[in-house]
Amino acid sequence: MHPLRGTLRGGAAALSLALVAAAPAGAQGFAVFGQGGYFSMTAADSAKAVFDSSGGPTFGGGLSYGIGRHFYVEGAFRQFSKEGERVFVASAGSPVFKLGFPLEARLRPVYGTVGYRFPLGKSAFVPYVGVGAGSTSYREESTVAGETKTENRSKGSFHGLVGIEYGRGHLRFAAEGVYTTVPDAIGVGGVSKVYGEDDLGGFVAQAKLIVSLKKR
Amino acid sequence: MRVLQWALVSASLAAAPFITVAGAADLVKVAGRPRATTPPAAAFRPGEVIVQFKESVAGDRGRVERALKEGRVESARAGFVSGRYLASLIPGDSVAEAVSRLSAIPEVDFAEPNGIVRKSQASTFAPNDTFYRFQWNLKLLGAERTWAIQKGKPEVVVAILDTGIAYEDFGPYRKAPDFAGTVFVPGFDFVNDDAHANDDEYHGTHVASTVAEATNNGVGVAGFAFGCGLMPVKVLDAAGDGTFFDVAQGIEFATDYQRDGQNPVKVINLSLGGPGSSESVNRAIDKAFARGVVVVASSGNDGEGTISYPASNSKVMAVGGVDGRKERAPYSNFGRELSVVAPGGNCLRDDDDDRVADCVFQQMPDPDAVDLGRYDTFCYCGLDGTSMAAPHVAALAALLVSQGITDPAAVRAAIEQNAEPLGGAAEGARNDTFGHGLVRPAASLSGLGLNDGPER
């Protein structure tokens, strides 16, 4: 598993560099964007036990760079945080008992994407797809009777996305769906161990507001 | 059925500092010298004084420096507020004298010691009960951290099926003094068929006290789930003997009890047992389990590899006893049905080196008075046996229910999964000598985060 992951990550980085280097200077263009949407965790049972739901709002932003008509690269971050409480679960499938000790978890993925656009003639709509990799930091903090327990960890992540962009001019909008995977990030202790869930990834449905520095 | 009582050892703590430990076979006197009390820590930082200058001089650096020099201050650090300084005194200078000296300087508005504060939420709870220091058993379980998390709720009741409890003034019986404030719900005496389940021996009162003796009242010793309620159910006679018929009736009484349309009895403690088994008792246990009641029983005091009945029933948590070293007590029965172990004590040892035998000390009717037919004299006495171990687990079960774990199977899992493995067992594994190991109450109560395990 690990050598393959290393190869994917290295490959994605090499590809993005190659595309930037090969792009004709006149076709390059920067854009900044803000993004917000809904994140649904793959570790659904664990999240439902602790947070009562497996998802919630997420927001972030980033910088993208267009290369010619079709390719783009982007770097972005998102943040997802949720409050819940510590629980007891004897085993997967058994009832969840809430214990009243507050818990807050925060996910912060930072990632890069290499994408390909499909311009539709003169239409203002541009579908696109992308893949990428990054790093997701996870912080969990809970307080039991005056003692605060904090856990911090960071793991590599991978994602693929599809979306559609709308607009001409400097201001554009996009809607996209992103599937992320952050393997071996949890499952060491807590309810994620009980449920055998180790992936901190999930599905993100989000909207983007893009401000292009170059009019398209 | 007989009372599980491997060694009766009583200790009168009423007139400390001497504690008399009397064994069944021989008499031993142990001088229990209370430790010197620790003086309270200083309430302020030594060598530091807060100095506030008057508004009129706060901005005049020269006058401030002259005034501090006059006050014989070694150095001073300016605060965020104009004219406020944290002054460091010359080594050996008294804070009180410096405050007085600085306050007398005309430019100074006021001077005061630099008091110490700390977070107001306690992460431990240390009770002030007189003889709490002899309760090695509670220390072994991390009781002070446990109590910071959960002390028990009065609406959660533990039924004590035993020789009765000294819970009321009735006829010749007197309420044990350290039950003042303990919540009792009505029980029943199945030996004498009346509603007054008073203790005409001492065993039941001792067991009940381990669960919910009044705590932090400056008297006696502590109970482990002292915020919870108790139900006295007498199923053993004055000799400590009982029958399956009465035990089954006692379990059903506790299971069927209703108050305001609900049954507050969430835990039944059975510090009793014997050979054989009973369909009547089995059915009563099934009913209790189905109604959400945790049933805890002692494993037996024969020191052999057979768990007594009803502890051997699969729906009952069988509890063995360990000493202060976390070693299996020599009397403690073991076997495949053993769930966990808890402090049962060993009155022939003093592993915490406090010069008091490592019995489990709780209040109970004075055995000498009971022998004379009197039930109005009490002592803080030491006993050992799996009878003493079981109520620690019953108390923990009550704490877990108070915290929100309301299903008997989940309570059992929370206790077993978080127990400290002993005898070379790996984390999460069990063996027949210690079951899942020594209960770890704080770990059981703290539960699980998304990826964060229990408090260990």
XYZ file of C-alpha atoms in Angstrom:
672
model
C 0.000 0.000 0.000
C 2.565 2.573 1.027
C 4.901 2.415 -2.016
C 1.883 2.835 -4.345
C 0.691 5.864 -2.374
C 4.151 7.409 -2.584
C 4.197 6.878 -6.320
C 0.767 8.490 -6.771
C 1.731 11.507 -4.740
C 5.039 11.912 -6.536
C 3.363 11.394 -9.900
C 0.733 14.062 -9.255
C 3.352 16.589 -8.236
C 5.522 15.819 -11.259
C 2.553 16.097 -13.610
C 1.514 19.487 -12.282
C 5.044 20.838 -12.588
C 5.330 19.519 -16.121
C 2.052 21.155 -17.129
C 3.077 24.507 -15.700
C 6.419 24.320 -17.452
C 4.893 23.306 -20.795
C 2.115 25.873 -20.850
C 2.455 28.756 -23.281
C 3.040 31.958 -21.364
C 0.160 33.786 -23.032
C -2.416 31.183 -21.914
C -1.543 31.232 -18.227
C -3.888 32.900 -15.747
C -4.322 33.047 -12.004
C -7.595 32.988 -10.131
C -8.415 33.035 -6.463
C -11.491 31.322 -5.099
C -13.503 30.791 -1.988
C -15.423 27.586 -1.520
C -18.105 26.316 0.802
C -20.374 23.328 0.948
C -21.249 20.168 2.782
C -18.797 17.468 3.844
C -20.051 13.950 4.490
C -17.547 11.742 6.311
C -16.662 8.242 5.165
C -16.363 7.286 8.865
C -20.115 7.734 9.122
C -20.797 5.443 12.081
C -18.065 7.037 14.184
C -19.214 10.541 13.293
C -22.859 9.774 13.993
C -21.950 8.322 17.381
C -19.969 11.342 18.504
C -21.605 14.203 16.544
C -25.109 12.829 15.880
C -24.538 13.268 12.136
C -21.901 12.232 9.664
C -21.455 15.583 7.986
C -21.632 19.318 8.160
C -20.641 22.574 6.540
C -17.144 23.107 5.250
C -15.442 26.154 3.798
C -12.075 27.151 2.416
C -10.319 28.788 -0.450
C -7.397 28.579 -2.795
C -5.506 29.698 -5.818
C -5.754 28.209 -9.305
C -3.697 28.630 -12.415
C -5.050 27.982 -15.879
C -2.775 26.505 -18.481
C -4.056 26.985 -21.992
C -7.700 26.121 -22.732
C -7.827 22.813 -20.934
C -5.498 22.331 -18.036
C -5.340 23.929 -14.667
C -3.604 23.396 -11.365
C -4.789 24.625 -8.033
C -3.838 24.656 -4.391
C -6.543 24.894 -1.789
C -7.530 24.277 1.794
C -10.773 23.461 3.526
C -11.847 23.390 7.125
C -14.471 21.227 8.743
C -15.203 21.350 12.437
C -17.895 19.786 14.518
C -18.894 19.618 18.154
C -20.165 16.546 19.913
C -19.535 14.598 23.080
C -17.687 11.541 24.288
C -19.708 8.353 24.173
C -19.555 4.701 25.059
C -20.173 2.025 22.443
C -19.528 -1.569 23.442
C -19.261 -2.893 19.889
C -20.354 -2.111 16.355
C -24.114 -2.387 16.209
C -24.670 -1.860 19.915
C -26.346 1.261 21.342
C -24.479 4.523 21.696
C -24.496 6.099 25.169
C -23.693 9.778 25.399
C -21.636 10.738 28.410
C -21.927 14.513 28.374
C -18.220 15.362 28.044
C -17.835 17.976 25.292
C -15.708 17.102 22.279
C -14.650 19.174 19.289
C -12.998 17.826 16.167
C -11.437 19.792 13.328
C -10.312 18.583 9.907
C -8.120 20.819 7.765
C -7.126 19.379 4.389
C -4.502 21.229 2.335
C -4.227 19.874 -1.180
C -3.209 20.357 -4.764
C -5.250 19.442 -7.840
C -4.440 18.922 -11.489
C -7.517 19.403 -13.641
C -8.795 19.250 -17.171
C -11.546 21.488 -18.563
C -13.991 20.662 -21.339
C -14.931 23.982 -23.016
C -18.320 23.698 -24.779
C -17.897 25.998 -27.768
C -19.212 29.437 -26.898
C -21.180 28.265 -23.867
C -20.539 29.948 -20.511
C -20.578 26.491 -18.879
C -17.311 24.575 -18.581
C -17.306 21.088 -17.073
C -14.050 19.921 -15.524
C -12.456 17.001 -13.720
C -9.413 16.797 -11.490
C -7.297 14.631 -9.251
C -4.874 15.513 -6.536
C -3.203 14.836 -3.265
C -2.436 16.660 -0.056
C -2.279 16.451 3.660
C -5.119 16.460 6.171
C -4.532 17.588 9.724
C -6.895 16.312 12.390
C -7.364 17.714 15.864
C -9.662 16.278 18.500
C -10.124 17.871 21.884
C -12.372 16.795 24.716
C -12.641 17.686 28.364
C -13.507 15.202 31.090
C -13.988 16.703 34.546
C -11.413 19.440 34.173
C -8.860 17.428 32.219
C -8.517 18.213 28.552
C -7.352 15.542 26.150
C -6.014 16.675 22.808
C -5.020 14.597 19.838
C -3.291 15.981 16.764
C -2.336 14.016 13.689
C -1.634 14.619 10.048
C -2.018 12.157 7.165
C -1.670 12.145 3.391
C -4.846 12.462 1.355
C -5.985 11.828 -2.214
C -8.966 13.110 -4.087
C -10.797 13.200 -7.359
C -13.404 15.743 -8.429
C -15.924 16.664 -11.087
C -17.483 20.073 -11.489
C -18.951 22.649 -13.754
C -17.972 26.275 -13.971
C -20.174 29.109 -15.144
C -19.260 32.632 -16.159
C -17.289 34.827 -18.479
C -15.395 37.876 -17.227
C -13.543 38.110 -13.931
C -16.228 36.577 -11.731
C -17.173 32.958 -12.183
C -19.058 30.336 -10.221
C -18.572 26.615 -9.967
C -20.249 23.650 -8.377
C -18.241 20.519 -7.767
C -18.268 17.176 -6.057
C -15.055 15.934 -4.470
C -14.313 12.485 -3.152
C -11.404 12.391 -0.705
C -9.685 9.581 1.069
C -7.352 9.916 4.074
C -6.465 6.310 4.855
C -5.086 5.141 8.197
C -5.871 8.487 9.806
C -8.119 7.179 12.596
C -9.183 3.817 13.955
C -6.425 3.713 16.542
C -8.716 4.350 19.507
C -12.104 5.770 20.304
C -15.286 4.866 18.492
C -13.488 4.686 15.145
C -11.637 1.650 16.505
C -14.919 0.098 17.645
C -16.442 0.566 14.188
C -13.250 -0.334 12.326
C -13.240 2.963 10.437
C -9.846 4.407 9.546
C -10.546 6.931 6.758
C -10.981 10.628 7.506
C -12.055 11.405 3.971
C -15.501 11.653 2.510
C -17.604 13.401 -0.081
C -17.761 17.168 -0.458
C -20.459 18.959 -2.419
C -19.436 22.563 -2.702
C -19.838 25.835 -4.537
C -16.972 28.062 -5.596
C -16.786 31.777 -6.180
C -13.845 32.393 -8.499
C -12.208 35.729 -9.136
C -10.065 35.477 -12.216
C -7.189 37.846 -12.622
C -7.445 37.433 -16.368
C -10.724 37.926 -18.235
C -11.788 34.812 -20.078
C -26.268 -20.562 51.169
C -23.755 -18.937 53.405
C -22.230 -15.566 53.791
C -18.913 -15.375 52.010
C -16.642 -14.479 54.809
C -13.206 -15.929 54.625
C -11.767 -14.087 57.536
C -13.600 -11.876 59.906
C -11.344 -9.177 61.189
C -12.742 -6.159 62.903
C -11.019 -2.920 63.713
C -12.465 -0.267 65.937
C -11.407 3.083 64.610
C -13.594 5.015 66.981
C -10.739 6.113 69.163
C -7.859 6.782 66.812
C -4.909 6.812 66.828
C -5.037 3.184 67.932
C -6.663 0.652 65.729
C -7.285 -2.753 67.136
C -7.332 -5.505 64.613
C -8.839 -8.665 65.961
C -8.613 -11.839 63.950
C -10.847 -14.833 64.470
C -7.941 -16.910 65.647
C -5.654 -14.434 67.273
C -5.608 -10.865 68.397
C -3.268 -8.398 66.783
C -2.862 -4.819 67.822
C -1.720 -2.368 65.247
C -0.855 1.176 66.107
C -2.425 3.307 63.440
C -0.752 6.656 63.720
C -2.516 9.335 61.772
C -0.132 11.117 59.472
C 0.784 14.667 60.343
C -1.493 17.035 58.532
C 0.111 18.988 55.734
C 0.005 22.726 56.304
C -1.964 24.522 53.640
C 0.137 25.842 50.793
C 0.795 29.594 50.721
C -2.073 31.463 49.105
C 0.285 33.941 47.441
C 3.613 33.961 45.619
C 6.462 34.482 48.089
C 8.777 37.363 47.235
C 6.231 39.219 45.086
C 3.935 42.166 45.771
C 1.524 43.965 43.456
C 1.964 47.740 43.723
C -0.570 50.174 42.288
C 0.553 53.823 42.085
C -1.858 56.727 42.286
C -3.047 58.098 38.945
C -1.287 61.382 39.528
C 2.133 59.726 39.619
C 1.542 56.708 37.377
C 3.136 58.402 34.386
C 6.069 59.864 36.303
C 8.757 57.223 35.932
C 11.183 59.045 38.223
C 8.740 59.262 41.149
C 7.703 55.647 40.651
C 11.316 54.452 40.728
C 12.078 56.552 43.815
C 8.992 55.191 45.591
C 9.908 51.566 44.757
C 13.437 52.196 46.007
C 12.014 53.669 49.197
C 9.918 50.519 49.573
C 13.145 48.443 49.340
C 11.991 46.597 46.239
C 14.704 44.683 44.362
C 13.109 45.040 40.918
C 9.693 45.689 39.403
C 7.873 44.788 36.215
C 5.265 47.150 34.759
C 1.831 45.683 34.113
C -0.592 46.458 31.312
C -2.530 48.853 33.531
C -0.832 52.206 33.948
C 0.876 52.550 37.320
C 0.629 48.847 38.265
C 3.859 46.972 38.987
C 4.771 43.477 40.069
C 7.531 44.061 42.589
C 10.148 41.445 43.405
C 11.332 41.659 46.986
C 14.850 41.280 48.312
C 15.367 37.602 49.202
C 14.242 36.964 52.771
C 11.979 40.001 52.891
C 8.513 39.225 54.221
C 5.569 39.800 51.901
C 3.426 41.106 54.761
C 6.053 43.613 55.833
C 6.660 44.733 52.258
C 2.932 45.264 51.701
C 2.749 47.343 54.860
C 5.869 49.325 53.948
C 4.797 50.028 50.361
C 1.230 50.916 51.344
C 2.594 53.656 53.598
C 4.352 55.441 50.723
C 2.251 58.477 49.665
C 2.578 57.796 45.917
C 1.229 54.256 46.321
C -2.523 53.735 45.985
C -2.340 50.192 47.360
C -0.024 47.211 47.658
C -1.071 43.593 48.038
C 0.362 40.065 47.935
C 0.370 38.360 44.536
C -2.298 35.745 45.255
C -2.367 32.373 43.537
C -5.373 31.209 41.579
C -6.060 27.953 39.805
C -8.754 26.552 37.568
C -11.973 26.320 39.506
C -13.030 22.991 38.075
C -11.512 20.255 40.167
C -9.915 17.406 38.282
C -9.848 15.346 41.463
C -12.045 15.194 44.542
C -10.506 14.303 47.893
C -13.058 13.708 50.652
C -12.449 14.878 54.214
C -13.708 11.774 55.997
C -11.650 11.102 59.109
C -10.430 7.617 58.233
C -10.425 7.946 54.456
C -6.642 7.646 54.567
C -6.996 3.984 55.507
C -9.056 3.223 52.412
C -6.229 1.885 50.271
C -8.907 0.120 48.257
C -10.336 3.403 46.977
C -6.891 4.737 46.146
C -6.192 1.530 44.203
C -9.209 2.349 42.048
C -8.276 6.002 41.516
C -11.340 7.103 43.465
C -10.413 10.786 43.662
C -10.250 11.119 39.888
C -13.400 9.006 39.585
C -15.309 11.339 41.915
C -14.229 14.366 39.909
C -16.049 12.725 37.004
C -19.033 11.187 38.768
C -20.139 10.856 42.383
C -23.408 9.107 41.637
C -26.990 10.315 41.385
C -29.618 9.667 44.072
C -32.104 8.493 41.459
C -29.805 5.555 40.750
C -30.266 2.963 43.493
C -28.209 -0.117 44.367
C -30.153 -2.921 46.026
C -28.057 -4.698 48.641
C -29.288 -8.296 49.053
C -27.595 -9.282 52.257
C -28.089 -9.429 56.035
C -29.907 -6.091 55.898
C -28.598 -2.580 56.405
C -28.500 -0.444 59.560
C -30.583 2.169 57.749
C -33.289 3.221 60.239
C -34.120 3.644 63.907
C -36.642 0.881 64.475
C -37.136 -1.219 67.596
C -33.711 -2.292 68.862
C -32.049 -1.197 65.609
C -30.287 2.094 65.062
C -29.294 3.826 61.866
C -25.530 3.713 61.363
C -24.186 7.228 61.959
C -22.332 7.547 58.670
C -25.506 6.969 56.664
C -26.624 10.502 57.529
C -27.447 11.960 54.160
C -27.410 8.625 52.337
C -30.580 8.116 50.294
C -32.535 4.926 51.053
C -35.576 3.580 49.262
C -37.906 1.114 50.986
C -36.703 -2.460 50.982
C -37.946 -5.713 52.430
C -36.908 -8.347 54.942
C -37.504 -11.741 53.332
C -36.099 -13.588 56.345
C -38.650 -12.199 58.801
C -41.259 -11.190 56.227
C -41.603 -7.554 57.120
C -40.759 -4.202 55.588
C -37.853 -3.446 57.934
C -34.681 -4.880 56.433
C -32.458 -3.982 59.368
C -29.100 -5.639 59.837
C -29.006 -8.124 62.708
C -25.440 -9.048 61.774
C -22.943 -6.580 60.213
C -22.051 -7.915 56.772
C -24.810 -6.147 54.838
C -24.120 -2.776 56.417
C -20.417 -3.078 55.588
C -21.204 -3.996 51.969
C -23.756 -1.174 51.637
C -21.261 1.288 53.109
C -18.723 0.448 50.411
C -21.331 1.545 47.890
C -22.794 4.644 49.507
C -21.541 5.475 52.978
C -21.889 9.222 53.503
C -18.753 10.893 52.165
C -17.002 14.223 52.570
C -18.883 14.835 55.807
C -15.783 14.785 58.009
C -16.859 11.501 59.575
C -15.819 7.888 59.197
C -14.857 6.601 55.791
C -16.036 7.054 52.209
C -18.347 5.101 49.930
C -17.468 4.698 46.273
C -20.805 5.781 44.765
C -21.845 7.954 47.673
C -24.220 10.036 45.594
C -26.334 6.984 44.733
C -29.198 5.546 46.738
C -29.448 2.219 48.539
C -32.212 -0.343 48.936
C -31.924 -2.764 51.872
C -33.152 -6.255 51.032
C -32.601 -8.815 53.743
C -32.169 -12.335 52.392
C -29.557 -13.611 54.870
C -30.303 -14.274 58.528
C -28.336 -13.256 61.613
C -25.933 -16.135 61.037
C -25.346 -14.987 57.455
C -27.298 -17.867 55.926
C -30.053 -17.693 53.362
C -31.911 -19.687 50.730
C -32.360 -19.629 46.976
C -36.053 -18.930 47.573
C -35.338 -15.711 49.469
C -32.577 -14.624 47.070
C -34.932 -15.058 44.105
C -37.632 -13.118 45.946
C -35.161 -10.369 46.807
C -34.027 -9.993 43.189
C -37.628 -9.843 41.995
C -38.569 -7.325 44.687
C -35.738 -5.030 43.647
C -36.575 -5.514 39.957
C -40.289 -4.802 40.404
C -39.926 -1.819 42.732
C -41.585 1.320 41.366
C -41.341 4.946 42.380
C -43.137 7.570 40.337
C -43.757 4.958 37.673
C -40.099 4.051 37.331
C -37.709 1.644 38.978
C -34.699 3.471 40.389
C -32.960 0.184 41.174
C -30.344 -0.146 38.452
C -27.872 -2.407 40.228
C -28.237 -5.420 42.523
C -25.297 -6.485 44.674
C -25.076 -10.089 45.828
C -22.151 -10.501 48.218
C -23.215 -14.071 48.792
C -23.038 -17.408 47.113
C -22.711 -21.109 47.385
C -22.589 -24.341 45.429
C -25.246 -25.531 43.030
C -27.684 -23.393 41.087
C -31.351 -22.522 41.100
C -33.899 -22.120 38.328
C -35.829 -19.689 40.541
C -32.782 -17.486 40.966
C -31.846 -17.834 37.280
C -35.285 -16.654 36.200
C -35.156 -13.739 38.620
C -31.760 -12.751 37.198
C -33.088 -13.040 33.621
C -35.950 -10.750 34.553
C -33.651 -8.234 36.215
C -31.323 -8.188 33.204
C -34.229 -7.767 30.800
C -35.491 -4.837 32.881
C -32.121 -3.084 32.675
C -30.714 -4.014 36.074
C -27.017 -4.874 36.444
C -26.463 -7.858 38.758
C -23.085 -8.149 40.493
C -21.997 -11.043 42.722
C -18.920 -12.175 44.615
C -16.917 -15.047 43.141
C -16.557 -16.933 46.416
C -13.985 -17.286 49.179
C -12.749 -20.844 48.866
C -9.577 -19.935 46.987
C -10.392 -22.479 44.298
C -11.003 -22.513 40.581
C -14.784 -22.637 40.784
C -16.974 -19.556 40.731
C -19.765 -19.665 43.308
C -23.415 -19.432 42.363
C -25.092 -17.068 41.470
C -21.877 -15.334 40.347
C -21.434 -18.148 37.829
C -24.664 -17.176 36.041
C -23.655 -15.703 32.673
C -25.819 -12.599 33.160
C -24.157 -11.842 36.502
C -20.840 -10.009 36.829
C -18.667 -12.322 38.925
C -16.166 -10.308 40.967
C -12.975 -11.661 42.512
C -10.782 -10.004 45.119
C -7.259 -8.596 44.953
C -4.997 -7.174 47.630
C -3.060 -3.922 47.658
C -0.432 -5.386 45.326
C -3.070 -6.233 42.727
C -2.384 -9.892 43.416
C -5.245 -12.366 43.653
C -6.240 -12.599 47.295
C -5.652 -16.162 48.493
C -9.329 -16.660 49.292
C -10.650 -15.432 45.943
C -12.304 -18.011 43.707
C -11.409 -17.882 40.034
C -12.562 -19.440 36.800
C -13.883 -18.851 33.304
C -16.990 -17.002 34.512
C -14.915 -14.406 36.394
C -15.689 -10.956 35.003
C -13.298 -8.615 36.824
C -11.479 -8.180 40.109
C -11.701 -5.390 42.679
C -10.147 -4.741 46.088
C -11.276 -7.464 48.457
C -8.437 -6.863 50.862
C -6.148 -9.082 52.836
C -6.236 -8.408 56.547
C -2.961 -10.278 56.999
C -1.036 -7.769 54.878
C -0.105 -4.082 54.993
C 1.071 -3.321 51.488
C 0.554 0.423 51.717
C 2.731 0.429 54.819
C 0.357 2.584 56.843
C 0.658 0.228 59.827
C -2.972 -0.752 59.439
C -3.973 -4.112 58.022
C -5.212 -3.957 54.430
C -8.785 -4.922 55.162
C -11.617 -3.032 53.522
C -12.770 -0.567 56.178
C -16.390 0.557 56.341
C -18.924 1.256 59.045
C -20.949 -1.641 60.436
C -22.634 -2.748 63.646
C -20.015 -3.607 66.252
C -19.771 -7.431 66.182
C -19.205 -7.585 69.940
C -22.414 -5.646 70.569
C -24.305 -7.753 68.024
C -23.208 -10.877 69.899
C -24.964 -9.398 72.947
C -28.113 -8.683 70.931
C -27.457 -4.951 70.666
C -27.671 -3.106 67.359
C -26.932 0.431 68.547
C -23.133 0.433 68.501
C -21.106 0.865 65.361
C -17.490 0.737 64.327
C -15.406 1.448 61.255
C -14.291 -2.090 60.825
C -12.155 -4.028 58.424
C -13.256 -7.147 56.590
C -11.795 -8.988 53.656
C -13.346 -11.271 51.077
C -14.932 -11.232 47.675
C -18.017 -9.911 49.507
C -16.009 -6.719 49.892
C -14.820 -6.721 46.268
C -18.274 -7.027 44.688
C -19.732 -3.745 46.046
C -16.843 -1.797 44.506
C -18.023 -3.053 41.116
C -21.696 -2.551 41.989
C -20.810 1.029 42.923
C -18.943 1.507 39.648
C -21.939 0.151 37.751
C -24.122 2.711 39.556
C -21.690 5.487 38.630
C -21.813 4.401 34.992
C -25.605 4.405 35.017
C -25.475 7.870 36.599
C -23.186 8.961 33.740
C -25.657 7.743 31.126
C -24.804 4.114 30.310
C -28.157 2.558 31.062
C -28.020 -0.903 29.518
C -26.681 -3.771 31.683
C -24.703 -5.303 28.825
C -23.137 -1.910 28.036
C -22.318 -1.291 31.698
C -20.599 -4.649 31.833
C -18.720 -3.931 28.607
C -17.634 -0.499 29.864
C -16.227 -2.122 32.993
C -14.617 -5.142 31.338
C -13.181 -3.364 28.286
C -11.472 -0.772 30.450
C -10.162 -3.067 33.174
C -6.433 -3.207 33.821
C -5.239 -6.610 32.643
C -3.352 -8.515 35.327
C -1.393 -11.727 35.501
C 0.396 -11.110 32.226
C -2.748 -10.699 30.130
C -2.522 -8.361 27.151
C -4.629 -5.184 27.006
C -8.196 -6.223 26.280
C -7.548 -9.895 27.037
C -8.680 -11.915 30.039
C -7.572 -14.885 32.064
C -9.343 -17.069 34.587
C -7.400 -15.718 37.569
C -8.316 -12.047 37.175
C -11.042 -12.108 34.536
C -10.648 -8.927 32.476
C -8.556 -7.471 35.277
C -8.801 -4.774 37.915
C -11.573 -2.275 37.268
C -10.444 1.194 36.103
C -13.395 3.432 36.969
C -12.140 6.699 35.446
C -11.409 4.923 32.171
C -14.869 3.353 32.136
C -16.546 6.678 32.882
C -14.569 8.833 30.452
C -15.803 6.958 27.390
C -14.519 7.356 23.862
C -13.847 10.187 21.476
C -13.835 9.794 17.708
C -10.256 8.584 17.730
C -9.336 9.172 21.357
C -9.511 6.205 23.680
C -10.513 6.145 27.327
C -8.644 7.915 30.109
C -5.966 5.581 31.437
